[in-house]
XYZ file of C-alpha atoms in Angstrom:
777
model
C 74.262 99.685 113.539
C 72.597 103.076 113.460
C 73.714 106.617 113.928
C 72.876 107.630 117.510
C 70.689 110.674 117.699
C 70.515 113.348 120.321
C 67.013 112.293 121.312
C 68.148 108.730 121.857
C 71.028 109.870 124.008
C 68.742 111.987 126.136
C 66.001 109.373 126.322
C 63.419 111.718 124.813
C 60.769 110.820 122.281
C 60.574 112.759 119.028
C 57.168 114.444 118.958
C 54.703 113.583 116.236
C 54.513 116.117 113.431
C 51.639 118.560 113.434
C 49.897 119.511 110.257
C 50.301 123.113 109.325
C 52.888 125.385 107.808
C 52.431 128.541 109.800
C 55.013 130.574 111.626
C 54.556 128.712 114.965
C 57.841 128.677 116.843
C 59.189 131.613 114.794
C 58.361 134.923 116.417
C 59.657 137.420 113.919
C 62.484 137.321 111.364
C 65.501 135.011 111.622
C 68.772 136.804 112.374
C 71.641 134.518 111.382
C 74.098 135.816 113.987
C 71.587 136.211 116.809
C 72.157 134.221 119.976
C 69.655 131.385 120.157
C 68.517 131.515 116.543
C 69.506 127.890 115.970
C 67.563 126.819 119.053
C 64.523 128.480 117.533
C 65.035 126.625 114.256
C 65.540 123.371 116.109
C 62.414 123.903 118.217
C 60.308 124.597 115.114
C 61.602 121.467 113.364
C 61.138 119.207 116.397
C 57.828 120.499 117.674
C 56.242 121.543 114.396
C 57.413 118.712 112.147
C 58.673 115.930 114.390
C 62.149 116.110 112.864
C 64.844 114.426 114.932
C 67.345 117.289 114.759
C 69.846 115.387 116.881
C 69.975 112.583 114.333
C 70.584 115.098 111.535
C 73.337 116.787 113.512
C 74.991 113.447 114.311
C 75.256 112.691 110.601
C 78.131 115.204 110.645
C 79.833 113.718 113.729
C 81.710 110.560 112.740
C 84.660 110.228 115.124
C 82.806 107.827 117.420
C 81.228 105.900 114.568
C 84.570 105.580 112.811
C 85.937 103.429 115.644
C 83.012 101.042 115.163
C 83.257 100.799 111.368
C 87.007 100.926 110.840
C 89.891 102.623 112.578
C 91.652 103.345 109.297
C 88.818 105.504 108.009
C 89.173 104.172 104.487
C 86.682 103.955 101.626
C 84.720 101.208 103.407
C 84.074 103.514 106.324
C 83.039 106.371 104.055
C 80.606 104.256 102.057
C 79.009 102.797 105.172
C 78.723 106.154 106.869
C 77.279 107.941 103.850
C 74.742 105.170 103.372
C 73.582 105.535 106.972
C 73.555 109.329 106.707
C 71.537 109.227 103.476
C 68.912 107.000 105.080
C 68.647 109.395 108.019
C 68.369 112.422 105.745
C 65.570 110.762 103.767
C 63.670 109.839 106.922
C 63.840 113.338 108.393
C 63.205 115.134 105.106
C 59.997 113.120 104.707
C 58.597 114.701 107.876
C 58.614 118.239 106.448
C 55.672 119.429 104.399
C 55.807 123.208 103.931
C 58.385 125.183 102.015
C 59.421 127.031 105.172
C 60.003 123.832 107.151
C 62.096 122.362 104.373
C 64.181 125.512 104.176
C 64.644 125.424 107.953
C 65.879 121.840 107.710
C 68.469 123.035 105.166
C 69.505 125.837 107.560
C 69.863 123.277 110.336
C 72.125 121.189 108.098
C 74.096 124.342 107.311
C 74.543 124.978 111.040
C 75.507 121.347 111.745
C 78.058 121.241 108.937
C 79.682 124.502 110.069
C 79.985 123.128 113.591
C 81.556 119.946 112.269
C 83.939 121.950 110.094
C 85.345 123.624 113.213
C 86.309 120.246 114.696
C 87.455 117.985 111.874
C 90.225 117.647 109.326
C 88.125 115.200 107.269
C 86.781 117.927 105.007
C 86.445 115.442 102.153
C 84.008 113.342 104.153
C 82.214 116.480 105.341
C 81.607 117.701 101.792
C 80.484 114.231 100.670
C 77.976 114.171 103.508
C 76.634 117.582 102.493
C 76.348 116.462 98.868
C 74.473 113.346 100.008
C 72.010 115.557 101.899
C 71.332 117.743 98.865
C 70.888 114.757 96.562
C 68.562 113.100 99.065
C 66.269 116.088 99.652
C 66.112 116.990 95.962
C 64.849 113.489 95.226
C 62.564 113.406 98.269
C 61.047 116.847 97.727
C 61.030 116.789 93.926
C 63.144 119.938 93.604
C 64.573 119.303 90.154
C 61.666 121.084 88.463
C 61.253 124.406 90.271
C 62.127 124.531 93.993
C 60.474 127.101 96.217
C 62.501 130.265 96.760
C 63.238 129.728 100.506
C 64.406 126.147 99.893
C 66.542 127.224 96.938
C 68.200 129.990 98.987
C 68.919 127.637 101.904
C 70.412 125.015 99.589
C 72.557 127.668 97.884
C 73.858 128.660 101.321
C 74.843 125.040 101.952
C 76.598 124.948 98.575
C 78.619 128.022 99.531
C 79.723 126.344 102.755
C 80.994 123.493 100.605
C 82.848 126.046 98.494
C 84.441 127.474 101.650
C 85.484 124.014 102.789
C 87.030 123.376 99.377
C 88.848 126.695 99.706
C 90.463 125.366 102.872
C 91.285 122.166 101.027
C 93.048 124.197 98.322
C 94.958 126.014 101.041
C 96.244 122.692 102.360
C 97.767 121.860 98.991
C 100.113 124.853 99.283
C 99.226 125.910 95.738
C 98.845 129.668 95.328
C 97.271 129.179 91.930
C 94.481 126.918 93.210
C 93.934 128.913 96.400
C 93.644 132.283 94.671
C 91.248 130.887 92.090
C 89.072 129.249 94.759
C 89.070 132.431 96.849
C 87.791 134.472 93.908
C 85.071 131.897 93.244
C 83.898 132.020 96.857
C 83.729 135.833 96.856
C 81.794 135.818 93.586
C 79.451 133.136 94.874
C 78.552 135.130 97.962
C 77.957 138.259 95.865
C 75.617 136.347 93.545
C 73.608 134.850 96.419
C 73.379 138.251 98.083
C 71.821 139.624 94.896
C 69.354 136.731 94.738
C 68.126 137.319 98.282
C 67.596 141.074 97.879
C 63.969 142.178 98.034
C 62.709 138.936 99.649
C 60.958 139.392 102.980
C 60.506 135.833 104.307
C 62.492 134.703 107.404
C 64.778 132.396 105.434
C 65.778 135.157 103.018
C 66.608 137.429 105.948
C 68.729 134.717 107.535
C 70.573 134.012 104.297
C 71.110 137.692 103.549
C 72.710 138.381 106.941
C 74.894 135.273 106.931
C 76.044 135.848 103.344
C 76.829 139.478 104.032
C 79.095 138.609 106.960
C 80.844 135.764 105.148
C 81.332 137.867 102.036
C 82.995 140.599 104.065
C 85.149 137.997 105.794
C 86.411 136.612 102.483
C 86.983 140.088 101.072
C 89.287 140.821 104.016
C 90.894 137.421 103.484
C 91.563 138.265 99.836
C 93.036 141.659 100.707
C 95.314 139.959 103.234
C 96.371 137.343 100.706
C 97.254 139.976 98.113
C 99.180 142.021 100.676
C 101.135 138.966 101.825
C 101.966 138.008 98.250
C 103.136 141.543 97.470
C 105.246 141.999 100.612
C 106.900 138.581 100.307
C 107.734 139.447 96.713
C 109.585 142.587 97.795
C 106.924 145.164 96.846
C 105.765 147.996 99.076
C 102.171 147.441 100.062
C 100.375 149.827 102.405
C 97.722 147.849 104.160
C 97.090 148.327 107.865
C 95.191 145.167 108.570
C 95.138 145.746 112.328
C 93.057 148.909 111.974
C 90.690 147.250 109.540
C 90.100 144.334 111.881
C 89.381 146.692 114.758
C 86.801 148.447 112.596
C 85.256 145.180 111.398
C 85.057 143.738 114.919
C 82.944 146.754 115.945
C 80.766 146.967 112.846
C 80.279 143.315 111.814
C 79.100 140.358 113.931
C 82.199 138.266 113.263
C 82.575 135.165 115.417
C 85.671 134.453 117.482
C 86.628 131.713 115.011
C 86.545 134.127 112.077
C 88.495 136.796 113.963
C 91.138 134.268 115.025
C 91.737 133.228 111.407
C 92.008 136.829 110.261
C 94.349 137.637 113.136
C 96.666 134.821 112.036
C 96.937 136.486 108.618
C 97.466 139.853 110.288
C 100.373 138.579 112.352
C 101.999 136.978 109.318
C 101.640 140.219 107.338
C 103.044 142.380 110.123
C 106.039 140.104 110.572
C 106.787 140.224 106.870
C 106.416 144.015 106.842
C 108.751 144.349 109.823
C 111.305 142.090 108.186
C 111.072 144.064 104.954
C 112.012 147.278 106.757
C 115.122 145.701 108.289
C 116.678 144.616 104.980
C 116.071 140.896 105.512
C 117.722 137.883 103.979
C 115.484 135.131 102.677
C 116.487 131.479 102.696
C 116.406 129.565 99.428
C 117.307 125.895 99.105
C 119.155 125.822 95.798
C 119.666 122.078 95.860
C 118.466 119.400 98.212
C 116.468 116.233 98.619
C 113.263 115.380 100.407
C 112.406 111.843 101.414
C 108.992 110.665 102.621
C 109.179 107.582 104.809
C 106.187 105.430 105.723
C 107.546 102.792 108.148
C 105.749 99.543 108.890
C 106.289 96.197 110.548
C 105.128 92.725 109.510
C 103.929 89.970 111.824
C 103.064 86.417 110.868
C 105.948 86.027 108.381
C 109.690 85.926 108.754
C 112.066 87.779 106.440
C 112.856 84.764 104.250
C 109.178 84.059 103.628
C 108.503 87.735 102.839
C 111.267 87.879 100.249
C 110.371 84.556 98.618
C 106.696 85.468 98.303
C 107.424 88.915 96.899
C 109.771 87.410 94.320
C 107.122 84.856 93.381
C 104.530 87.615 93.029
C 106.928 89.686 90.917
C 107.840 86.802 88.613
C 104.315 85.463 88.112
C 102.521 88.825 88.126
C 99.931 87.342 90.437
C 97.226 89.283 92.201
C 94.458 91.664 91.076
C 95.066 93.718 87.922
C 94.994 97.085 89.751
C 97.997 96.269 91.932
C 101.004 98.579 91.722
C 103.494 96.358 89.881
C 107.181 96.520 90.890
C 109.666 97.365 88.180
C 112.605 95.513 89.755
C 113.737 93.679 92.876
C 117.191 94.357 94.297
C 118.990 92.129 96.783
C 120.446 95.032 98.767
C 119.322 98.584 99.398
C 122.590 99.668 101.045
C 124.922 98.779 98.204
C 125.899 102.443 97.854
C 126.578 102.902 101.584
C 129.290 100.966 103.372
C 128.705 102.573 106.774
C 126.961 99.455 108.128
C 129.065 96.712 109.667
C 129.113 93.803 107.165
C 130.508 91.228 109.597
C 127.314 91.022 111.598
C 125.060 88.022 111.306
C 122.564 88.281 108.468
C 119.527 88.798 110.702
C 121.261 91.682 112.511
C 122.139 93.819 109.499
C 120.258 96.852 108.356
C 120.137 95.687 104.759
C 117.855 93.593 102.651
C 115.575 93.494 99.658
C 114.342 96.609 97.874
C 111.245 96.451 95.671
C 111.468 99.281 93.122
C 108.138 100.830 92.116
C 107.153 103.004 89.159
C 107.520 106.763 89.504
C 104.902 108.464 91.641
C 103.639 111.807 90.296
C 101.872 114.420 92.390
C 99.734 116.780 90.297
C 99.298 119.737 92.643
C 98.146 122.230 90.000
C 98.709 123.057 86.343
C 102.178 124.419 87.082
C 103.345 121.996 89.776
C 103.954 118.313 89.116
C 106.321 116.560 91.509
C 107.846 113.222 90.517
C 109.000 110.846 93.243
C 111.175 107.760 93.088
C 109.440 105.023 95.083
C 110.516 101.735 96.631
C 109.623 99.398 99.465
C 112.485 98.191 101.659
C 112.583 95.044 103.783
C 115.266 94.297 106.364
C 115.965 91.096 108.330
C 115.934 93.263 111.452
C 112.242 93.945 110.848
C 112.850 97.589 109.883
C 110.683 98.070 106.769
C 109.405 101.176 105.002
C 107.864 102.684 101.902
C 110.336 105.301 100.676
C 109.601 108.153 98.250
C 112.223 110.680 97.249
C 112.594 113.692 94.988
C 115.052 116.490 94.338
C 114.524 120.019 95.636
C 115.633 122.816 93.331
C 115.345 126.571 93.991
C 112.798 126.146 96.779
C 111.703 129.042 99.007
C 110.323 128.645 102.557
C 106.649 128.528 101.572
C 107.283 125.861 98.952
C 109.467 123.873 101.345
C 106.794 124.054 104.030
C 104.203 122.801 101.546
C 106.521 119.981 100.452
C 107.037 118.884 104.070
C 103.231 118.767 104.448
C 102.788 116.316 101.551
C 102.954 113.164 103.683
C 100.270 114.290 106.157
C 96.839 112.704 106.184
C 95.374 116.213 106.494
C 96.913 117.377 103.212
C 94.598 118.875 100.598
C 93.209 117.002 97.637
C 95.657 116.480 94.781
C 96.065 113.818 92.110
C 98.530 111.011 92.848
C 99.489 108.560 90.116
C 101.898 105.655 90.148
C 103.376 104.663 86.823
C 100.950 104.191 83.937
C 98.128 102.844 86.081
C 94.681 104.333 85.537
C 93.973 104.434 89.243
C 94.566 107.663 91.163
C 94.656 108.664 94.819
C 93.702 112.029 96.273
C 96.724 112.455 98.565
C 100.091 110.864 99.169
C 99.140 109.468 102.584
C 96.259 107.496 101.077
C 98.488 106.101 98.360
C 100.903 104.919 101.056
C 98.107 103.472 103.186
C 96.601 101.603 100.251
C 99.965 100.255 99.142
C 101.045 99.105 102.607
C 97.805 97.845 104.139
C 95.870 96.645 101.083
C 98.212 95.765 98.218
C 101.245 94.468 100.093
C 99.261 91.811 102.027
C 97.802 90.575 98.736
C 101.282 90.126 97.324
C 102.454 88.406 100.508
C 99.502 86.004 100.301
C 100.169 85.191 96.634
C 102.545 82.304 97.382
C 100.780 80.914 100.448
C 98.973 78.063 98.650
C 101.991 75.677 98.597
C 102.253 76.037 102.370
C 98.571 75.182 102.759
C 98.984 72.068 100.597
C 101.865 70.979 102.825
C 99.614 71.340 105.860
C 101.228 74.503 107.186
C 98.540 76.804 108.477
C 100.523 79.895 109.351
C 98.622 82.990 110.500
C 97.933 85.554 107.778
C 100.478 88.373 107.534
C 99.564 91.585 109.280
C 100.967 95.042 108.532
C 101.456 97.541 111.344
C 102.171 101.099 110.299
C 104.436 103.481 112.139
C 104.414 107.274 111.919
C 105.280 108.892 108.617
C 108.508 110.859 108.566
C 109.929 113.573 106.331
C 113.669 113.874 105.793
C 115.075 117.073 104.265
C 118.695 117.246 103.168
C 119.964 120.711 102.279
C 122.942 120.468 99.909
C 123.211 124.094 98.772
C 121.447 127.207 100.056
C 121.644 130.899 99.296
C 120.475 134.254 100.631
C 117.886 136.264 98.706
C 116.542 139.772 99.050
C 112.946 138.567 99.032
C 110.849 135.651 97.929
C 111.605 134.819 94.288
C 114.118 137.683 94.397
C 117.686 138.102 93.132
C 120.924 137.231 94.903
C 122.086 139.523 97.688
C 125.415 140.097 95.971
C 127.551 138.941 93.075
C 130.783 138.126 94.879
C 129.766 134.695 96.073
C 128.882 135.808 99.607
C 125.227 135.051 98.954
C 125.936 131.314 99.286
C 125.279 129.971 102.783
C 128.181 127.913 104.105
C 127.294 127.527 107.761
C 124.286 126.102 109.568
C 124.239 128.924 112.121
C 124.009 131.502 109.354
C 121.256 129.461 107.710
C 119.077 129.709 110.814
C 119.246 133.527 110.794
C 117.487 133.798 107.421
C 113.773 134.373 106.906
C 112.077 131.014 106.495
C 114.667 128.981 108.387
C 112.083 128.327 111.109
C 110.526 125.857 108.664
C 113.521 123.609 109.295
C 113.109 123.702 113.062
C 109.576 122.402 113.373
C 107.664 119.217 112.730
C 105.750 118.918 109.477
C 102.348 120.540 110.049
C 98.983 118.834 110.357
C 97.044 121.949 109.322
C 97.542 125.251 107.536
C 96.102 128.624 108.462
C 97.507 130.490 105.466
C 100.084 130.101 102.731
C 102.448 132.147 104.898
C 101.767 130.480 108.239
C 105.424 129.428 108.400
C 106.328 133.081 109.062
C 104.798 132.770 112.533
C 106.777 129.686 113.556
C 108.909 130.187 116.635
C 112.639 129.517 116.636
C 112.797 126.232 118.535
C 116.413 125.168 119.036
C 115.712 122.338 121.472
C 116.315 119.457 119.067
C 119.417 120.524 117.210
C 122.678 118.639 116.982
C 125.580 120.897 116.082
C 128.974 120.058 114.613
C 128.381 116.346 114.213
C 131.481 116.264 112.045
C 132.508 119.705 110.780
C 132.078 123.142 112.288
C 128.617 124.450 111.413
C 127.043 121.099 110.488
C 123.382 121.104 111.431
C 121.165 118.138 112.280
C 117.596 118.765 113.455
C 115.230 116.033 114.631
C 111.553 116.597 115.486
C 108.540 114.360 115.973
C 108.145 113.681 112.258
C 111.010 115.426 110.456
C 114.779 115.263 110.218
C 116.777 118.070 108.574
C 120.422 117.692 107.583
C 122.410 120.739 106.510
C 126.134 120.027 106.168
C 126.679 122.876 103.726
C 130.467 122.916 103.590
C 130.922 119.138 103.636
C 131.031 116.718 100.691
C 127.721 115.147 99.807
C 128.789 111.693 100.936
C 129.216 113.006 104.482
C 125.639 114.222 104.671
C 124.619 111.052 102.843
C 125.880 108.974 105.757
C 123.825 111.074 108.147
C 120.802 110.659 105.884
C 121.115 106.861 106.004
C 121.326 106.926 109.803
C 118.359 109.284 110.037
C 116.251 107.054 107.771
C 117.081 104.044 109.905
C 116.064 105.904 113.070
C 112.787 107.095 111.548
C 111.840 103.610 110.329
C 112.099 102.121 113.814
C 108.565 103.341 114.557
C 107.161 100.666 112.251
C 109.246 97.989 113.983
C 108.036 99.155 117.385
C 104.438 99.093 116.150
C 104.832 95.418 115.184
C 106.579 94.594 118.461
C 103.889 96.228 120.573
C 101.231 94.409 118.566
C 102.876 91.094 119.401
C 102.868 91.960 123.098
C 99.177 92.819 122.940
C 98.413 89.662 120.960
C 100.258 87.517 123.503
C 98.334 89.044 126.407
C 95.045 88.473 124.589
C 95.925 84.874 123.654
C 96.868 83.972 127.236
C 93.540 85.367 128.445
C 91.709 83.273 125.823
C 93.630 80.107 126.746
C 92.828 80.530 130.433
C 89.151 81.141 129.702
C 89.011 78.085 127.412
C 90.830 75.928 129.985
C 88.255 76.793 132.644
C 85.316 76.050 130.339
C 83.550 72.790 131.310
C 84.047 70.068 128.738
C 86.972 71.805 127.018
C 90.057 69.982 125.783
C 92.452 71.196 128.448
C 95.343 69.308 126.934
C 94.985 71.388 123.756
C 94.988 74.606 125.791
C 98.089 73.439 127.660
C 99.933 72.710 124.438
C 98.772 76.023 122.945
C 99.993 78.097 125.873
C 103.273 76.163 125.845
C 103.781 76.997 122.151
C 102.777 80.621 122.739
C 105.183 80.915 125.657
C 107.988 79.363 123.599
C 107.358 81.853 120.767
C 107.352 84.713 123.262
C 110.697 83.594 124.694
C 112.144 83.632 121.180
C 110.571 87.033 120.533
C 112.055 88.366 123.775
C 115.517 87.146 122.839
C 115.280 88.580 119.319
C 114.027 92.010 120.361
C 116.500 92.397 123.198
C 119.323 91.627 120.782
C 118.068 94.299 118.384
C 117.651 96.886 121.160
C 121.139 96.214 122.497
C 122.521 96.342 118.959
C 121.027 99.818 118.434
C 123.080 101.198 121.292
C 126.237 99.220 120.606
C 129.125 100.460 118.421
C 129.024 97.274 116.322
C 126.063 98.182 114.094
C 128.062 100.807 112.180
C 131.652 100.763 111.061
C 132.534 104.285 112.128
C 132.466 105.270 115.824
C 131.416 108.800 114.826
C 128.433 107.416 112.917
C 127.555 105.224 115.897
C 127.662 108.339 118.078
C 125.371 110.141 115.619
C 122.918 107.236 115.790
C 122.882 107.290 119.585
C 122.240 111.033 119.599
C 119.453 110.703 117.051
C 117.820 107.911 119.046
C 117.801 110.183 122.062
C 116.715 113.412 120.390
C 114.019 111.838 118.199
C 112.297 110.148 121.132
C 112.985 106.590 119.919
C 114.941 105.843 123.088
C 111.897 106.729 125.157
C 109.719 104.453 123.028
C 112.243 101.632 123.409
C 112.186 102.029 127.190
C 108.386 101.853 127.153
C 108.514 98.711 125.029
C 111.102 97.040 127.251
C 108.968 97.821 130.293
C 105.950 96.209 128.619
C 108.062 93.221 127.559
C 109.288 92.766 131.127
C 105.724 92.880 132.417
C 104.636 90.261 129.893
C 107.512 87.914 130.680
C 106.842 88.278 134.420
C 103.082 87.755 134.146
C 101.138 84.778 135.491
C 101.342 82.736 132.295
C 104.414 80.851 133.525
C 102.737 80.085 136.855
C 99.580 79.100 134.998
C 101.593 76.807 132.762
C 103.219 75.146 135.762
C 99.847 74.760 137.491
C 98.292 73.207 134.391
C 101.244 70.864 133.952
C 100.949 69.876 137.606
C 97.255 69.211 137.076
C 98.020 66.876 134.190
C 100.758 65.055 136.117
C 98.399 64.667 139.062
C 95.770 63.115 136.807
C 98.375 60.684 135.468
C 99.346 59.738 139.007
C 95.715 59.334 140.035
C 95.050 57.124 137.024
C 98.099 54.958 137.762
C 97.104 54.747 141.399
C 93.598 53.651 140.469
C 94.971 51.039 138.043
C 97.457 49.657 140.592
C 94.776 49.587 143.287
C 92.431 47.701 141.003
C 95.142 45.181 140.118
C 95.976 44.697 143.791
C 92.360 44.068 144.669
C 92.011 41.648 141.771
C 95.146 39.792 142.910
C 93.794 39.536 146.438
C 90.482 38.270 145.081
C 92.256 35.581 143.107
C 94.050 34.441 146.315
C 90.847 34.414 148.296
C 89.105 32.564 145.498
C 91.851 29.919 145.454
C 91.414 29.499 149.229
C 87.718 28.718 148.649
C 86.433 31.517 150.840
C 83.546 32.310 148.473
C 81.870 31.039 145.354
C 83.642 31.659 142.035
C 80.589 33.472 140.614
C 80.586 36.092 143.350
C 84.350 36.566 143.129
C 84.044 37.112 139.354
C 81.331 39.723 139.921
C 83.444 41.542 142.498
C 86.472 41.462 140.160
C 84.417 42.862 137.303
C 83.049 45.583 139.586
C 86.544 46.602 140.712
C 87.794 46.692 137.125
C 84.755 48.713 136.015
C 85.294 51.176 138.862
C 88.915 51.661 137.828
C 87.961 52.196 134.188
C 85.155 54.620 135.063
C 87.389 56.538 137.441
C 90.212 56.895 134.887
C 87.823 57.760 132.037
C 86.044 60.328 134.170
C 89.335 61.962 135.134
C 90.509 62.195 131.536
C 87.165 63.167 130.043
C 87.079 66.083 132.470
C 90.566 66.994 131.212
C 90.410 66.311 127.472
C 86.703 66.818 126.946
C 84.309 64.208 125.610
C 85.031 64.687 121.907
C 88.818 64.790 122.265
C 88.721 61.701 124.511
C 86.629 59.821 121.969
C 89.044 60.771 119.196
C 91.983 59.572 121.283
C 90.264 56.265 122.023
C 89.483 55.695 118.351
C 92.971 56.646 117.207
C 94.714 54.842 120.065
C 95.169 51.421 118.427
C 96.466 52.887 115.183
C 98.902 55.096 117.096
C 100.101 52.102 119.120
C 100.653 50.044 115.969
C 102.709 52.824 114.377
C 104.869 53.130 117.456
C 105.461 49.379 117.565
C 106.473 49.377 113.889
C 108.933 52.204 114.441
C 110.343 50.368 117.434
C 110.748 47.131 115.460
C 112.479 48.917 112.578
C 114.895 50.650 114.861
């Protein structure tokens, strides 16, 4: 596998490099923001050096390649991709000879990485690819001693792009401390590079000077906006008319539309905060609450009893690699504190089961923020499984709550995730969950499989199918504040929020109304969220109770109700969210069945194949699918029946959540697919194949009876003396041989030559065993 280049896609041939290091292809200085400047650089590299610029550019485009290497995009994908990219960088860097050409190659990489940055959330892979380029060219060009000035400037520009990408990564952590520090470092870095390029007259220096000047001004405006937003949200007066400054900058600086759009997002957030400050606003603060991160999954290949027995065996024997996350305890029930579920249901229809407790998970966001999560993995006989992480929320303002809701996203910034006392760390919560569910859990489920293999049971390996992560926020107490991190509004108790409708009027309440983000534009981007009231459930029990369900979040705010009331709603919401993992496993089984039927039909039609084996295989597959259909339809009907939960009001809440969250729509889609599978041609194919086998049996019996009849007639004619005995014996042998050949040919064409031979060899032994069983009985 190789990284496709632009020249390969276009069918062009990369020209052979010409010797020379002149200015051919570069008519005058390089203006970084000039239209067509990158085409000029590309033309010089292609025509003057023979560099395949398309191949270099494609080293920063990995979405297509990711599907070939691994859909999960894990460490294996990264290592393979970086190895391929490094080889490409080395090949293209070897085609440059002059200092100018090498610097131009660095500028082309700078351009390619900036383009990729505008279209990807995988900033970690982007920075690793840029680091691999720098390491490769330094080794290839021998730059460790004293690089030429143009090459050094171009590489420094690439380093500053990496610093900008890391600044965005810090933004995605929600940490003001890390973001402010990274922003200052970027501004200082641009100022230093601007000083280094002063007084240099070569084209590369001019390019770097212009690009650095624009980006420095951009980050200076960004820093002024950040400081104004921090001051205004903290209740201070801050005179900063960002709109006027942007109008001036748009006319005097060659900012791109991307840069202006990012600055305008900050401007809108600042203006909204300033407008709210003038109207004596009330800020929302969650004084006490809980946040739960759910990572649902389904398991195929193992039933619930096998899953629980193998996990207990793994826990007791501490089997598996040493870097596995070791459970601290195994509980028989995870609903022992909640009696809302109907206990009289059959065991396989209850939402209950085994809970594997894990060590505490700690998120080190920055020096001041360390979040500790309780972690466990839950398994239910219904097939509703999940990884569950939970922590308490205390004195949380909207920005902090928004950052906390972002923790489960794959696009979250780089932090340090630890589980227990293990030395291993992960760089975000989503990767910890992915590693635990898709890598470590299958190892523990395979730990006790050897006894089954010794008994001759060759069950398929367990497969994990992940659903969508979900964030559940439960607001227990909330209050009104004058500003962010500000004092109470009053001292008479009226600052406490007792009603969900009042809660939604406060600044920052829009955080509760929207799905957890997949990107961040600023630390105050939540200010710009619209008030979307389309997925709210009011007054589920008491007046003012609030239940909000989005694509990946559920918010419960029953502020004037006892905690156990909202706790019941939390349990129902968790159950609803975890159904995505079950549906993922169900849909996988439908797809697997379709694929297996196609394989059986293709194998059946292959000349010389054992068609009997394919018939038995499709029979077994169809039988399993009938059982799967019965099981899933029971679960789906149970979800909408009042018998799953004890309380009718809780059953009504579940039905409303299924509808609002979109699970009902997913269930309808699944049932449609299930109906299509059960009505497909596999049943007709099975009947046709069975008819084919019965017809072969009838043909064989007919041939045998015909041969016996002819032989009987021959014996009569022989007794009558109509011919000589020798000729009658030859005719009898010929008839018997024809019958044998006919029957063998029919069954060899059905079983295949090898399977027929095995049946012939094993036939006597099988017959003897059957006779012995018959005699004993």
